[in-house]
Amino acid sequence: MTDTIQEASPSAMRFPDSVAFNGFFAPVRIEADVYDLEVEGAIPADIDGAFYRAAADTQYPPSRKEDIYINGDGMITMVRIKDGHADLRTRFVRTRRFELERAARRSLFGAYRNYFTDDPAVAGIDDGNANTAVVWHGGKLLALKEAALPYELDPVTLETRGIYDFGGQLSSRTFTAHPKIDPLTGELIAFAYNSSGRPDNEILLFDISPSGVVTRRQSFTAPYSSMMHDWLVTRDHLIFTFSPMISDYERMKTEPQYFVWDPSLRSHVAIIPRRQGVGGIRWFSAELAMETHSLNAWSEGDRVIADHFVARSGWFSQFPKTTEGILHEAPPIAHRWTFDLSEGAGAPVSDGPTYQSHRLYDCPGDMPRVDPRFLMSKNRHSWIGCLDLDLGPMPDFGPMGPPFNCLVHLDDETKQRTPFFPGPDSAPEEPVFIPKGPDAAEGEGYLISVIGRRKLNRNDIVILDALDLGAGPLATLKVPFRLRYAFHGTWVPGEELP
Ligand SMILES: [Fe+2]
């Protein structure tokens, strides 16, 4: 399974004729300021803050025509909402990669994370593109990509301030795109994998204080070098799901695709006590499956409960080649896994202690959100993106697997499931929760989500009552052009903005 590195003409300013670069998913590349978006309905007067989202928006045609969507350049959207008005701003993150390619007027970096496919002119420079998530911590707005270090942005102008390694405190070339903010302590709990900048088996852990000081640094050894995208954190434990989406340094020299699914291997779960640290690690044997994104987790004595989306396959929309050829991608389904820590093993085991598993909801979905003030403790409310064919047909397949056609509110107390269906040919992105205020009850607030209007080739941004999705949007913000499909976003209250 080798693939030659394809050279594009140095002057070819034309994107490939593939699903990742055409139609609704064609690169947008517009850096815009739209003052006062048109509004249908009324923006609730108590909303004051900024919604940020990170997208991949490819600046130059890739050097390899089969380039994947997640290899695009970071494009950040900001929607500043105040006094019933909404202003929109979009800016590329000026990564080193972006600046070098702009100066050369062509792509210089090759396949995702595989520097053997890069132009020799950029040897030794990472391909970090800051396109996956935006996090607000310690008064800093960070654009994240798990293959590289964060970039700091100005939270008002979105101007790029540069690479941010917490003042030199990270002993790592990478940093997760899914750090977790502890709502009680304000700490940023984070990890890094392949932190040497190439495949390796070490996982680094960081506790970072509310002011950005790394107060603890630990490491442990993974069963293999693999994609570690999301994870779970409770008040008492860290939970890692290892799945055989494998990376291998020797293979990188002949195979451009960085991750390859190897179904001959097992999945594993590691649970680490937060206070004791890696010395107390417990291992469980898992079904062959991949955690795509996590909802929330909590600890109850010796029990750990983890709610997350799990797919019984690798992430083939981005990394289609496996050790067994091309397999069928299974969609992620929300599951609750319950662990008994007293049964855990001291080292990874292929056939050892396992856990109880049940489905939270039957429809395929992903991109979950909870009220961030209730992260790490037992929560009642969750919101997810879903594909429910009882509500309407599936929007056209995109470059990121099956699209959603609705958002769903899961109430873990009443077990009620309430969908919001945005209409035909419309696909919602990850919902972000806006609390009504610091003292509001769990779930009391709004949900904001960008809706792709496929046939109209543009977007709406809906604001919903988070506990009454069935009532439809309170406000619909009309974006007069198309935003490229994004991954993860965040909400920053107005009083925290400069
Ligand atoms: Fe993610």
Short mmCIF file of C-alpha atoms and ligand atoms in Angstrom, two decimals:
data_model
loop_
_atom_site.label_atom_id
_atom_site.label_comp_id
_atom_site.label_asym_id
_atom_site.label_seq_id
_atom_site.Cartn_x
_atom_site.Cartn_y
_atom_site.Cartn_z
CA MET A 1 0.00 0.00 0.00
CA THR A 2 2.27 2.66 -1.30
CA ASP A 3 1.31 5.85 -2.98
CA THR A 4 3.53 8.16 -4.89
CA ILE A 5 3.84 11.78 -3.86
CA GLN A 6 2.06 13.79 -6.50
CA GLU A 7 3.52 17.02 -7.75
CA ALA A 8 1.22 19.82 -8.87
CA SER A 9 2.30 22.46 -11.31
CA PRO A 10 3.88 25.26 -9.23
CA SER A 11 1.63 27.85 -10.85
CA ALA A 12 -1.63 25.85 -10.93
CA MET A 13 -4.22 27.99 -9.12
CA ARG A 14 -7.01 25.44 -9.42
CA PHE A 15 -8.48 23.26 -6.67
CA PRO A 16 -8.88 19.50 -7.25
CA ASP A 17 -12.10 18.13 -8.66
CA SER A 18 -12.98 16.19 -5.50
CA VAL A 19 -15.74 16.39 -2.90
CA ALA A 20 -13.44 18.18 -0.41
CA PHE A 21 -12.89 21.11 -2.80
CA ASN A 22 -16.15 21.47 -4.72
CA GLY A 23 -19.74 22.64 -4.36
CA PHE A 24 -20.75 23.48 -0.81
CA PHE A 25 -17.30 22.37 0.39
CA ALA A 26 -15.20 24.45 -1.98
CA PRO A 27 -12.65 26.70 -0.22
CA VAL A 28 -14.13 30.13 0.64
CA ARG A 29 -10.95 32.14 1.50
CA ILE A 30 -12.92 35.31 2.24
CA GLU A 31 -11.76 37.42 5.20
CA ALA A 32 -14.86 39.44 5.94
CA ASP A 33 -16.36 42.05 8.25
CA VAL A 34 -20.15 42.23 8.20
CA TYR A 35 -21.52 44.84 10.58
CA ASP A 36 -25.06 44.04 11.79
CA LEU A 37 -26.10 40.73 10.25
CA GLU A 38 -29.69 40.63 9.06
CA VAL A 39 -31.85 38.98 11.77
CA GLU A 40 -35.06 36.96 11.48
CA GLY A 41 -36.83 36.94 14.85
CA ALA A 42 -35.11 38.74 17.71
CA ILE A 43 -31.76 38.17 19.41
CA PRO A 44 -32.47 37.83 23.17
CA ALA A 45 -31.42 41.08 24.86
CA ASP A 46 -29.51 39.26 27.61
CA ILE A 47 -26.96 37.72 25.19
CA ASP A 48 -23.65 39.58 25.41
CA GLY A 49 -20.47 37.90 24.22
CA ALA A 50 -18.65 36.39 21.28
CA PHE A 51 -19.07 33.07 19.50
CA TYR A 52 -15.90 31.75 17.86
CA ARG A 53 -15.55 28.75 15.55
CA ALA A 54 -12.57 27.17 13.79
CA ALA A 55 -12.74 25.90 10.21
CA ALA A 56 -10.32 24.46 7.68
CA ASP A 57 -10.30 26.76 4.64
CA THR A 58 -7.56 25.84 2.19
CA GLN A 59 -5.54 28.83 0.96
CA TYR A 60 -3.79 27.20 -2.02
CA PRO A 61 -4.59 24.13 -4.08
CA PRO A 62 -2.94 21.18 -2.35
CA SER A 63 0.17 19.60 -3.81
CA ARG A 64 -1.64 16.24 -3.66
CA LYS A 65 -5.05 16.05 -5.33
CA GLU A 66 -6.36 13.56 -2.76
CA ASP A 67 -5.67 16.01 0.08
CA ILE A 68 -8.08 15.72 3.02
CA TYR A 69 -10.44 18.35 4.42
CA ILE A 70 -8.76 18.57 7.84
CA ASN A 71 -5.48 19.61 6.21
CA GLY A 72 -6.86 23.07 5.35
CA ASP A 73 -5.72 26.41 6.80
CA GLY A 74 -7.31 27.67 10.02
CA MET A 75 -10.09 30.19 9.38
CA ILE A 76 -11.70 31.67 12.48
CA THR A 77 -15.24 33.07 12.57
CA MET A 78 -16.27 35.49 15.32
CA VAL A 79 -19.87 36.62 15.91
CA ARG A 80 -20.00 39.43 18.47
CA ILE A 81 -23.52 39.64 19.91
CA LYS A 82 -24.70 42.52 22.08
CA ASP A 83 -27.88 44.59 22.59
CA GLY A 84 -29.76 42.50 20.04
CA HIS A 85 -27.16 43.03 17.28
CA ALA A 86 -24.65 40.63 15.73
CA ASP A 87 -21.42 41.53 13.88
CA LEU A 88 -19.45 38.90 11.97
CA ARG A 89 -15.70 38.71 11.33
CA THR A 90 -13.65 35.99 9.59
CA ARG A 91 -9.84 35.79 9.47
CA PHE A 92 -7.24 33.23 8.47
CA VAL A 93 -4.79 32.29 11.24
CA ARG A 94 -1.37 33.51 10.10
CA THR A 95 0.47 30.28 10.87
CA ARG A 96 4.06 29.83 9.71
CA ARG A 97 2.66 27.50 7.07
CA PHE A 98 0.13 30.07 5.88
CA GLU A 99 2.74 32.85 5.63
CA LEU A 100 5.27 30.69 3.78
CA GLU A 101 2.69 29.46 1.28
CA ARG A 102 1.32 32.96 0.73
CA ALA A 103 4.83 34.24 0.02
CA ALA A 104 5.42 31.35 -2.43
CA ARG A 105 1.89 31.70 -3.92
CA ARG A 106 1.46 27.91 -3.79
CA SER A 107 1.22 25.05 -1.31
CA LEU A 108 4.52 23.89 0.15
CA PHE A 109 3.26 21.39 2.70
CA GLY A 110 2.11 17.98 1.50
CA ALA A 111 0.01 15.24 3.11
CA TYR A 112 -1.43 15.83 6.58
CA ARG A 113 1.41 15.59 9.12
CA ASN A 114 3.75 13.70 6.77
CA TYR A 115 6.81 15.91 6.29
CA PHE A 116 8.32 13.46 3.80
CA THR A 117 5.74 14.85 1.36
CA ASP A 118 6.63 18.52 2.01
CA ASP A 119 8.60 20.79 -0.32
CA PRO A 120 12.28 20.82 0.80
CA ALA A 121 11.93 24.61 1.21
CA VAL A 122 9.93 24.01 4.43
CA ALA A 123 12.05 21.21 5.93
CA GLY A 124 11.96 21.31 9.71
CA ILE A 125 8.87 23.55 9.87
CA ASP A 126 5.68 22.00 11.25
CA ASP A 127 2.45 21.96 9.25
CA GLY A 128 0.35 23.34 12.12
CA ASN A 129 -2.71 25.06 10.69
CA ALA A 130 -4.71 25.97 13.83
CA ASN A 131 -7.98 24.83 12.23
CA THR A 132 -9.71 22.56 14.75
CA ALA A 133 -10.89 24.37 17.87
CA VAL A 134 -10.88 27.71 19.65
CA VAL A 135 -10.42 27.86 23.43
CA TRP A 136 -10.54 30.82 25.81
CA HIS A 137 -8.30 30.44 28.87
CA GLY A 138 -6.34 32.82 31.05
CA GLY A 139 -7.58 35.78 29.00
CA LYS A 140 -6.08 34.27 25.84
CA LEU A 141 -7.88 33.13 22.70
CA LEU A 142 -6.10 30.06 21.31
CA ALA A 143 -6.63 28.37 17.94
CA LEU A 144 -5.73 24.68 18.25
CA LYS A 145 -4.57 21.81 16.06
CA GLU A 146 -3.48 18.55 17.68
CA ALA A 147 -0.50 18.14 15.33
CA ALA A 148 1.20 21.36 16.48
CA LEU A 149 1.29 24.06 19.17
CA PRO A 150 -1.55 26.58 19.72
CA TYR A 151 -1.66 29.99 18.04
CA GLU A 152 -2.78 33.00 20.06
CA LEU A 153 -5.27 35.40 18.44
CA ASP A 154 -6.48 38.87 19.37
CA PRO A 155 -10.05 38.19 20.66
CA VAL A 156 -11.42 41.37 19.05
CA THR A 157 -9.55 41.75 15.75
CA LEU A 158 -8.68 38.03 15.27
CA GLU A 159 -5.16 39.17 14.38
CA THR A 160 -2.63 36.35 14.90
CA ARG A 161 -0.22 37.04 17.77
CA GLY A 162 1.92 33.94 17.13
CA ILE A 163 2.61 30.45 18.42
CA TYR A 164 1.69 30.12 22.10
CA ASP A 165 3.56 27.49 24.14
CA PHE A 166 2.53 28.89 27.53
CA GLY A 167 5.73 30.89 27.78
CA GLY A 168 8.01 27.96 26.99
CA GLN A 169 6.43 25.71 29.62
CA LEU A 170 5.32 22.97 27.19
CA SER A 171 7.97 20.32 26.59
CA SER A 172 6.10 19.33 23.46
CA ARG A 173 5.74 20.15 19.76
CA THR A 174 2.03 19.30 19.88
CA PHE A 175 -1.01 20.10 22.03
CA THR A 176 -4.50 18.60 22.01
CA ALA A 177 -7.34 20.40 20.23
CA HIS A 178 -9.63 19.18 23.05
CA PRO A 179 -8.25 20.48 26.36
CA LYS A 180 -10.86 20.61 29.14
CA ILE A 181 -11.47 23.64 31.36
CA ASP A 182 -12.22 22.62 34.95
CA PRO A 183 -15.31 24.72 35.78
CA LEU A 184 -14.55 24.70 39.53
CA THR A 185 -10.81 25.46 39.52
CA GLY A 186 -10.45 27.25 36.17
CA GLU A 187 -7.52 24.97 35.29
CA LEU A 188 -6.85 23.85 31.73
CA ILE A 189 -6.39 20.07 31.77
CA ALA A 190 -4.56 19.01 28.61
CA PHE A 191 -2.46 16.36 26.91
CA ALA A 192 -0.19 15.97 23.91
CA TYR A 193 0.52 12.92 21.76
CA ASN A 194 3.22 12.39 19.10
CA SER A 195 4.71 15.29 21.01
CA SER A 196 8.15 14.75 19.46
CA GLY A 197 6.63 15.84 16.15
CA ARG A 198 6.60 12.27 14.79
CA PRO A 199 4.96 8.97 15.76
CA ASP A 200 5.84 7.89 19.31
CA ASN A 201 4.11 6.08 22.19
CA GLU A 202 4.40 8.77 24.86
CA ILE A 203 1.38 10.72 26.12
CA LEU A 204 2.19 13.96 27.97
CA LEU A 205 -0.25 15.38 30.55
CA PHE A 206 -0.42 19.02 31.65
CA ASP A 207 -2.27 20.76 34.48
CA ILE A 208 -2.32 24.48 33.66
CA SER A 209 -3.45 27.06 36.23
CA PRO A 210 -6.11 29.71 35.45
CA SER A 211 -3.30 32.19 34.78
CA GLY A 212 -1.47 29.85 32.38
CA VAL A 213 1.20 28.35 34.66
CA VAL A 214 1.97 24.66 34.04
CA THR A 215 1.67 23.29 37.58
CA ARG A 216 2.14 19.61 36.76
CA ARG A 217 3.70 17.68 33.88
CA GLN A 218 3.45 13.87 33.64
CA SER A 219 3.73 11.20 30.98
CA PHE A 220 2.71 7.60 30.39
CA THR A 221 3.21 5.04 27.64
CA ALA A 222 0.42 4.23 25.18
CA PRO A 223 -0.13 0.70 23.80
CA TYR A 224 0.76 2.04 20.35
CA SER A 225 1.19 5.34 18.49
CA SER A 226 -2.29 6.32 17.37
CA MET A 227 -4.64 9.22 16.82
CA MET A 228 -5.72 10.65 20.19
CA HIS A 229 -8.32 13.22 19.24
CA ASP A 230 -10.69 13.62 22.20
CA TRP A 231 -10.78 12.29 25.77
CA LEU A 232 -12.76 12.69 29.00
CA VAL A 233 -12.04 14.31 32.35
CA THR A 234 -14.02 13.93 35.59
CA ARG A 235 -13.42 15.69 38.93
CA ASP A 236 -11.27 12.68 39.89
CA HIS A 237 -10.11 10.93 36.71
CA LEU A 238 -8.70 11.27 33.19
CA ILE A 239 -10.04 8.78 30.61
CA PHE A 240 -8.20 7.92 27.38
CA THR A 241 -9.61 5.61 24.69
CA PHE A 242 -6.86 4.18 22.47
CA SER A 243 -7.97 2.91 19.07
CA PRO A 244 -5.78 1.39 16.36
CA MET A 245 -5.70 4.39 14.03
CA ILE A 246 -1.96 3.82 13.91
CA SER A 247 0.92 6.07 12.91
CA ASP A 248 4.34 4.64 12.09
CA TYR A 249 7.53 6.53 11.30
CA GLU A 250 8.97 3.99 8.84
CA ARG A 251 5.69 3.73 6.95
CA MET A 252 5.54 7.54 6.56
CA LYS A 253 8.52 7.34 4.17
CA THR A 254 6.50 5.42 1.57
CA GLU A 255 2.85 5.99 2.53
CA PRO A 256 1.63 9.64 2.60
CA GLN A 257 -1.42 8.88 4.80
CA TYR A 258 -0.32 9.51 8.41
CA PHE A 259 -2.90 7.29 10.17
CA VAL A 260 -3.86 3.78 9.03
CA TRP A 261 -6.59 1.70 10.70
CA ASP A 262 -5.32 -1.71 11.84
CA PRO A 263 -8.30 -3.85 12.88
CA SER A 264 -6.00 -6.70 13.94
CA LEU A 265 -5.26 -4.69 17.11
CA ARG A 266 -7.48 -4.07 20.14
CA SER A 267 -8.79 -0.84 21.59
CA HIS A 268 -7.81 0.04 25.16
CA VAL A 269 -9.00 2.45 27.84
CA ALA A 270 -6.69 4.03 30.41
CA ILE A 271 -8.13 5.73 33.51
CA ILE A 272 -5.77 7.90 35.56
CA PRO A 273 -6.58 9.36 39.01
CA ARG A 274 -6.13 13.13 38.74
CA ARG A 275 -4.62 13.63 42.20
CA GLN A 276 -2.44 10.50 42.41
CA GLY A 277 -1.37 10.81 38.77
CA VAL A 278 -0.05 8.22 36.33
CA GLY A 279 1.15 5.93 39.16
CA GLY A 280 -2.48 4.95 39.71
CA ILE A 281 -3.32 4.21 36.07
CA ARG A 282 -5.86 1.41 35.44
CA TRP A 283 -6.31 -0.31 32.08
CA PHE A 284 -9.41 -1.84 30.50
CA SER A 285 -9.83 -3.90 27.35
CA ALA A 286 -12.20 -2.28 24.85
CA GLU A 287 -14.26 -3.39 21.88
CA LEU A 288 -12.65 -2.50 18.53
CA ALA A 289 -14.01 1.03 18.29
CA MET A 290 -12.97 4.63 18.08
CA GLU A 291 -14.10 7.50 20.28
CA THR A 292 -14.84 10.41 17.96
CA HIS A 293 -15.97 13.03 20.51
CA SER A 294 -16.92 13.05 24.17
CA LEU A 295 -20.02 14.46 25.88
CA ASN A 296 -19.03 14.33 29.55
CA ALA A 297 -17.88 11.96 32.30
CA TRP A 298 -18.07 11.79 36.07
CA SER A 299 -16.76 9.66 38.94
CA GLU A 300 -18.84 7.98 41.66
CA GLY A 301 -16.36 6.39 44.07
CA ASP A 302 -14.86 3.41 42.26
CA ARG A 303 -17.19 3.87 39.28
CA VAL A 304 -16.41 6.06 36.31
CA ILE A 305 -19.19 6.91 33.83
CA ALA A 306 -18.15 8.12 30.37
CA ASP A 307 -20.59 9.45 27.77
CA HIS A 308 -19.06 9.64 24.29
CA PHE A 309 -19.58 9.00 20.60
CA VAL A 310 -18.07 5.72 19.51
CA ALA A 311 -17.70 4.38 15.96
CA ARG A 312 -17.02 0.73 15.26
CA SER A 313 -14.47 1.75 12.67
CA GLY A 314 -11.68 4.24 12.18
CA TRP A 315 -12.15 7.74 10.83
CA PHE A 316 -12.13 6.66 7.19
CA SER A 317 -13.52 9.85 5.63
CA GLN A 318 -10.12 11.42 6.35
CA PHE A 319 -7.85 8.36 6.43
CA PRO A 320 -9.47 5.86 4.04
CA LYS A 321 -6.62 3.37 3.70
CA THR A 322 -6.49 0.57 6.25
CA THR A 323 -4.23 -2.44 6.65
CA GLU A 324 -7.01 -4.44 4.99
CA GLY A 325 -7.69 -2.11 2.07
CA ILE A 326 -10.72 0.18 2.01
CA LEU A 327 -13.30 -0.67 4.66
CA HIS A 328 -16.77 0.73 5.35
CA GLU A 329 -16.92 3.65 7.80
CA ALA A 330 -19.37 3.07 10.64
CA PRO A 331 -21.09 6.20 11.96
CA PRO A 332 -20.52 7.29 15.56
CA ILE A 333 -23.32 6.53 18.06
CA ALA A 334 -23.59 8.07 21.57
CA HIS A 335 -22.71 5.49 24.23
CA ARG A 336 -22.38 5.40 28.01
CA TRP A 337 -19.50 3.26 29.24
CA THR A 338 -19.41 2.45 32.98
CA PHE A 339 -16.13 1.26 34.52
CA ASP A 340 -15.47 -0.42 37.87
CA LEU A 341 -11.99 0.80 38.78
CA SER A 342 -11.42 -2.05 41.24
CA GLU A 343 -11.35 -4.38 38.21
CA GLY A 344 -8.78 -2.39 36.19
CA ALA A 345 -5.42 -3.90 35.27
CA GLY A 346 -2.02 -2.34 35.94
CA ALA A 347 -0.91 -2.58 32.28
CA PRO A 348 -2.65 -2.69 28.87
CA VAL A 349 -4.41 -6.03 28.38
CA SER A 350 -5.95 -7.45 25.22
CA ASP A 351 -8.34 -9.77 26.95
CA GLY A 352 -8.97 -8.42 30.41
CA PRO A 353 -11.31 -6.26 32.46
CA THR A 354 -13.91 -4.43 30.46
CA TYR A 355 -16.95 -2.21 31.15
CA GLN A 356 -20.72 -1.96 30.74
CA SER A 357 -21.87 -0.23 27.57
CA HIS A 358 -25.25 1.03 26.43
CA ARG A 359 -26.52 3.42 23.79
CA LEU A 360 -27.71 6.87 24.83
CA TYR A 361 -29.47 7.50 21.53
CA ASP A 362 -29.91 5.41 18.40
CA CYS A 363 -29.36 7.96 15.61
CA PRO A 364 -25.84 8.45 14.24
CA GLY A 365 -24.38 11.74 15.41
CA ASP A 366 -21.39 13.56 16.85
CA MET A 367 -20.21 17.04 17.88
CA PRO A 368 -21.78 16.96 21.36
CA ARG A 369 -21.97 19.81 23.88
CA VAL A 370 -22.90 20.10 27.54
CA ASP A 371 -23.28 23.20 29.71
CA PRO A 372 -19.55 23.83 30.34
CA ARG A 373 -20.24 24.81 33.97
CA PHE A 374 -21.26 21.15 34.59
CA LEU A 375 -18.35 19.47 32.81
CA MET A 376 -16.56 16.76 34.87
CA SER A 377 -19.59 16.21 37.18
CA LYS A 378 -22.86 14.37 36.56
CA ASN A 379 -24.84 16.45 34.09
CA ARG A 380 -28.49 16.28 33.07
CA HIS A 381 -28.51 18.02 29.68
CA SER A 382 -26.55 17.32 26.49
CA TRP A 383 -26.94 18.54 22.91
CA ILE A 384 -25.70 16.64 19.86
CA GLY A 385 -25.64 16.84 16.08
CA CYS A 386 -27.64 13.96 14.56
CA LEU A 387 -28.81 12.32 11.38
CA ASP A 388 -32.48 11.35 11.92
CA LEU A 389 -34.02 10.12 8.69
CA ASP A 390 -37.52 10.25 10.26
CA LEU A 391 -37.23 14.06 10.22
CA GLY A 392 -35.98 14.50 6.68
CA PRO A 393 -33.60 13.15 4.07
CA MET A 394 -29.85 13.21 4.55
CA PRO A 395 -28.18 16.30 3.04
CA ASP A 396 -25.63 15.46 0.36
CA PHE A 397 -22.60 13.57 1.61
CA GLY A 398 -19.66 15.87 2.36
CA PRO A 399 -15.94 15.32 2.90
CA MET A 400 -16.37 14.66 6.64
CA GLY A 401 -18.60 11.59 6.63
CA PRO A 402 -22.39 11.55 6.99
CA PRO A 403 -23.77 15.07 7.62
CA PHE A 404 -26.30 15.90 10.37
CA ASN A 405 -29.83 17.01 9.57
CA CYS A 406 -30.83 18.03 13.11
CA LEU A 407 -29.69 18.94 16.61
CA VAL A 408 -31.06 16.91 19.53
CA HIS A 409 -31.39 17.78 23.23
CA LEU A 410 -30.90 14.73 25.49
CA ASP A 411 -32.41 15.06 28.97
CA ASP A 412 -30.81 12.37 31.14
CA GLU A 413 -33.43 12.80 33.88
CA THR A 414 -36.71 12.61 31.91
CA LYS A 415 -35.01 10.61 29.09
CA GLN A 416 -36.76 12.95 26.65
CA ARG A 417 -35.08 13.55 23.30
CA THR A 418 -36.08 16.80 21.57
CA PRO A 419 -34.89 17.56 18.03
CA PHE A 420 -34.50 20.80 16.14
CA PHE A 421 -34.86 20.23 12.39
CA PRO A 422 -33.55 23.22 10.40
CA GLY A 423 -35.39 22.33 7.17
CA PRO A 424 -34.48 20.35 4.04
CA ASP A 425 -30.96 20.53 2.53
CA SER A 426 -29.71 22.10 5.76
CA ALA A 427 -26.98 20.71 7.99
CA PRO A 428 -26.25 22.07 11.48
CA GLU A 429 -22.74 22.28 12.87
CA GLU A 430 -21.62 21.66 16.47
CA PRO A 431 -23.92 23.54 18.89
CA VAL A 432 -22.31 25.83 21.48
CA PHE A 433 -24.06 26.56 24.78
CA ILE A 434 -24.51 30.12 26.10
CA PRO A 435 -25.53 30.24 29.79
CA LYS A 436 -28.17 32.88 30.66
CA GLY A 437 -25.82 34.06 33.40
CA PRO A 438 -23.21 32.72 35.82
CA ASP A 439 -25.90 31.63 38.30
CA ALA A 440 -28.38 30.14 35.81
CA ALA A 441 -29.45 26.53 36.40
CA GLU A 442 -27.91 23.78 34.25
CA GLY A 443 -29.16 24.12 30.68
CA GLU A 444 -30.80 27.49 31.28
CA GLY A 445 -29.52 29.41 28.30
CA TYR A 446 -29.20 29.36 24.55
CA LEU A 447 -27.74 27.15 21.87
CA ILE A 448 -25.98 28.70 18.90
CA SER A 449 -25.24 26.71 15.75
CA VAL A 450 -24.17 27.47 12.19
CA ILE A 451 -26.53 25.91 9.63
CA GLY A 452 -25.28 25.04 6.15
CA ARG A 453 -27.98 25.96 3.63
CA ARG A 454 -26.75 23.61 0.91
CA LYS A 455 -28.98 24.72 -1.97
CA LEU A 456 -28.61 28.45 -1.19
CA ASN A 457 -24.81 28.14 -0.89
CA ARG A 458 -24.65 30.22 2.30
CA ASN A 459 -25.17 29.92 6.05
CA ASP A 460 -27.61 30.91 8.73
CA ILE A 461 -26.68 31.05 12.41
CA VAL A 462 -29.54 30.00 14.69
CA ILE A 463 -30.04 30.92 18.34
CA LEU A 464 -32.32 28.46 20.16
CA ASP A 465 -33.71 28.14 23.67
CA ALA A 466 -31.47 25.28 24.82
CA LEU A 467 -34.28 23.61 26.82
CA ASP A 468 -36.92 24.07 24.12
CA LEU A 469 -35.35 23.11 20.79
CA GLY A 470 -38.77 22.12 19.46
CA ALA A 471 -39.90 25.77 19.51
CA GLY A 472 -37.47 26.59 16.69
CA PRO A 473 -35.04 29.52 16.49
CA LEU A 474 -35.50 32.62 18.63
CA ALA A 475 -33.28 34.36 16.08
CA THR A 476 -31.77 33.45 12.73
CA LEU A 477 -28.70 35.47 11.72
CA LYS A 478 -28.36 35.60 7.93
CA VAL A 479 -24.79 35.23 6.68
CA PRO A 480 -24.71 36.73 3.17
CA PHE A 481 -22.08 34.28 1.89
CA ARG A 482 -20.86 30.75 2.62
CA LEU A 483 -18.64 29.91 5.58
CA ARG A 484 -16.55 26.80 5.14
CA TYR A 485 -17.81 23.91 7.29
CA ALA A 486 -16.19 24.18 10.73
CA PHE A 487 -15.24 21.84 13.57
CA HIS A 488 -15.34 23.30 17.10
CA GLY A 489 -16.22 26.61 18.68
CA THR A 490 -16.62 28.35 22.00
CA TRP A 491 -18.52 31.18 23.69
CA VAL A 492 -16.79 33.99 25.60
CA PRO A 493 -18.97 36.21 27.85
CA GLY A 494 -18.83 39.93 27.06
CA GLU A 495 -17.48 40.88 30.50
CA GLU A 496 -14.34 38.78 29.83
CA LEU A 497 -13.59 40.41 26.47
CA PRO A 498 -11.25 43.41 26.28
FE FE B 1 -12.77 17.31 17.54
#
